[in-house]
mmCIF file of C-alpha atoms in Angstrom:
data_model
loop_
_atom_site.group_PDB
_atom_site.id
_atom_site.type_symbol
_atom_site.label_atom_id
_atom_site.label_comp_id
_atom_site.label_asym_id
_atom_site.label_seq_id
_atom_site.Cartn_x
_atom_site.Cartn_y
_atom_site.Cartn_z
ATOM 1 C CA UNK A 1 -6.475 -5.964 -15.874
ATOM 2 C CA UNK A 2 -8.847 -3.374 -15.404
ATOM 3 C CA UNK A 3 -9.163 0.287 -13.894
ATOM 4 C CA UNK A 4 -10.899 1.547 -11.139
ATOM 5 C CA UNK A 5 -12.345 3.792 -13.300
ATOM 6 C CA UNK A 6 -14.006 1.031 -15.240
ATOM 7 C CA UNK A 7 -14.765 -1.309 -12.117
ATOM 8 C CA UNK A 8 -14.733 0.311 -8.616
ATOM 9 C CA UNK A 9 -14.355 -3.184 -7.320
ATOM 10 C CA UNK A 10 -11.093 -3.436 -8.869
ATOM 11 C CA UNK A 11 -8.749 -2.642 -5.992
ATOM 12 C CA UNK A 12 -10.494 -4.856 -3.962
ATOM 13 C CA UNK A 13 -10.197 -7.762 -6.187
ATOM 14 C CA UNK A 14 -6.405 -6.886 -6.470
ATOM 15 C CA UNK A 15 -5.594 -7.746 -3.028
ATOM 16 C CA UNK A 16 -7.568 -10.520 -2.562
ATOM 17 C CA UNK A 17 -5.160 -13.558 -2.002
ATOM 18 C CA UNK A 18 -2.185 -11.268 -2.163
ATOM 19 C CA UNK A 19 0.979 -11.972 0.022
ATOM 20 C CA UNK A 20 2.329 -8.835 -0.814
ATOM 21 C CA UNK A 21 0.226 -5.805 -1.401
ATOM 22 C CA UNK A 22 2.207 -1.959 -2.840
ATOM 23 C CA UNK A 23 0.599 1.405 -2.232
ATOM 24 C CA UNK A 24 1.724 3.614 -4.300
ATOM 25 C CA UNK A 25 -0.772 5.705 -4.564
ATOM 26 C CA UNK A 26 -0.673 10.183 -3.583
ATOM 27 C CA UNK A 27 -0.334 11.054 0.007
ATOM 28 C CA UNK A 28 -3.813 12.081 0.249
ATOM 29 C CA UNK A 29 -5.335 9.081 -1.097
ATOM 30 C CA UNK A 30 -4.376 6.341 1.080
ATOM 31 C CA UNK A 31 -6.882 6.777 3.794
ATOM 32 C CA UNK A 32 -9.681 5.876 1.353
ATOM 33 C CA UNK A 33 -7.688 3.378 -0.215
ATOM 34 C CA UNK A 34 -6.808 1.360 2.815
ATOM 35 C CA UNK A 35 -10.330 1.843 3.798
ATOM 36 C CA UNK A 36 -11.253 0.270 0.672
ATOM 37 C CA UNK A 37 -9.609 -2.598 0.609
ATOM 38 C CA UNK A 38 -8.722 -3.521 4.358
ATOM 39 C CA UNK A 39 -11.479 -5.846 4.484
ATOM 40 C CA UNK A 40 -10.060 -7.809 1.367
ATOM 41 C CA UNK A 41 -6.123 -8.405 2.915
ATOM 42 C CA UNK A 42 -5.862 -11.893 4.066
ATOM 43 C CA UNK A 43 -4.184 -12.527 7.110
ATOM 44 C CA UNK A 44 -0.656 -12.007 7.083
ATOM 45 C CA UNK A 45 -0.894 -10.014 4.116
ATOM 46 C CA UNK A 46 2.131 -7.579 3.929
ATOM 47 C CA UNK A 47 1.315 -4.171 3.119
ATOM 48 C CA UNK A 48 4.343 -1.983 1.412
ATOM 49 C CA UNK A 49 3.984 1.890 1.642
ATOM 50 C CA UNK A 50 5.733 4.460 -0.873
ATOM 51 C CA UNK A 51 3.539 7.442 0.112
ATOM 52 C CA UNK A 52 5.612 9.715 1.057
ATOM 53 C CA UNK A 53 4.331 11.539 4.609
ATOM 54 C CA UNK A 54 1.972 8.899 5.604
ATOM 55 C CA UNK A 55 3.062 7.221 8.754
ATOM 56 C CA UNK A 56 2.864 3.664 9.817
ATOM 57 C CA UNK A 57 0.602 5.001 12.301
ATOM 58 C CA UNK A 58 -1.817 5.927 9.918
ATOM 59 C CA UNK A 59 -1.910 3.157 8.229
ATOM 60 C CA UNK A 60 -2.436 0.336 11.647
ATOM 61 C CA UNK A 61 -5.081 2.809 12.252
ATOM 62 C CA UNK A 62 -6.896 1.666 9.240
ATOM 63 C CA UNK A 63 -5.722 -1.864 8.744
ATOM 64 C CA UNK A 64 -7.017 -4.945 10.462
ATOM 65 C CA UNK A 65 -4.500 -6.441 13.097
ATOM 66 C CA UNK A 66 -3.820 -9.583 11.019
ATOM 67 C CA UNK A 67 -1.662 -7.462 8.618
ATOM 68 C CA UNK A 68 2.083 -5.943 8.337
ATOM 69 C CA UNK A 69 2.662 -2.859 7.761
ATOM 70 C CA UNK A 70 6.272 -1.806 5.582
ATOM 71 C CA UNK A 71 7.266 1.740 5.086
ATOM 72 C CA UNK A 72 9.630 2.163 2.006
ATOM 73 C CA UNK A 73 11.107 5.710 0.712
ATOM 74 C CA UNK A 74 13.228 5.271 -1.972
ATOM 75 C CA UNK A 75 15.441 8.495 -2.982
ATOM 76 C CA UNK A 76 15.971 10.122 -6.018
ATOM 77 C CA UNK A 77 18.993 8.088 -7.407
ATOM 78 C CA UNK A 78 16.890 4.991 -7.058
ATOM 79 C CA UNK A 79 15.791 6.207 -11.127
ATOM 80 C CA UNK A 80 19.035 5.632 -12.353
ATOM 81 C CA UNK A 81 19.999 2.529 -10.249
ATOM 82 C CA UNK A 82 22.171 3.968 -8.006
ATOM 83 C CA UNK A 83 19.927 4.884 -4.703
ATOM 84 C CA UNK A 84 19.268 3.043 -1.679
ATOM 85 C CA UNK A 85 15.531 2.967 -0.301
ATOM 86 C CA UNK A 86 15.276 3.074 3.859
ATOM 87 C CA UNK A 87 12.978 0.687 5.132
ATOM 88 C CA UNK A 88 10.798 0.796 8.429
#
């Protein structure tokens, strides 16, 4: 595996043929993220949020049509194995 900061085409190439695709990335980086890569998601492609703040809104906004979009926000008992995480 590499890092972005060794190959800026490595979050593109990380997505590519992915069913299943986690951001889990700071609030304030996941409009240039999904920018990034939205070109690389195949169809059907299911894209999982954990940024906290960012709506589902935002990210259909920068996402083709072709792919699902999964808000997760697990709480702070989920460290210890005894939270629950609320889906949308």
């Amino acid at each position: 595996a590499s890092s972005v900061e060794e190959d800026a085409d490595a979050n593109r190439r990380a997505v590519r043929g992915a069913r299943v695709v986690v951001v889990g990335v700071k609030p304030h980086m996941v409009p240039d993220l999904l920018r990034e890569i939205a070109g690389d998601l195949d169809p059907g492609a299911l894209v999982i949020s954990v940024a906290a703040g960012v709506t589902i809104a935002t990210f259909e906004s920068l996402l083709p049509a072709h792919v699902a979009v999964l808000r997760s926000m697990p709480n702070t008992p989920s460290l210890v194995g005894r939270g629950v995480t609320g889906l949308a």
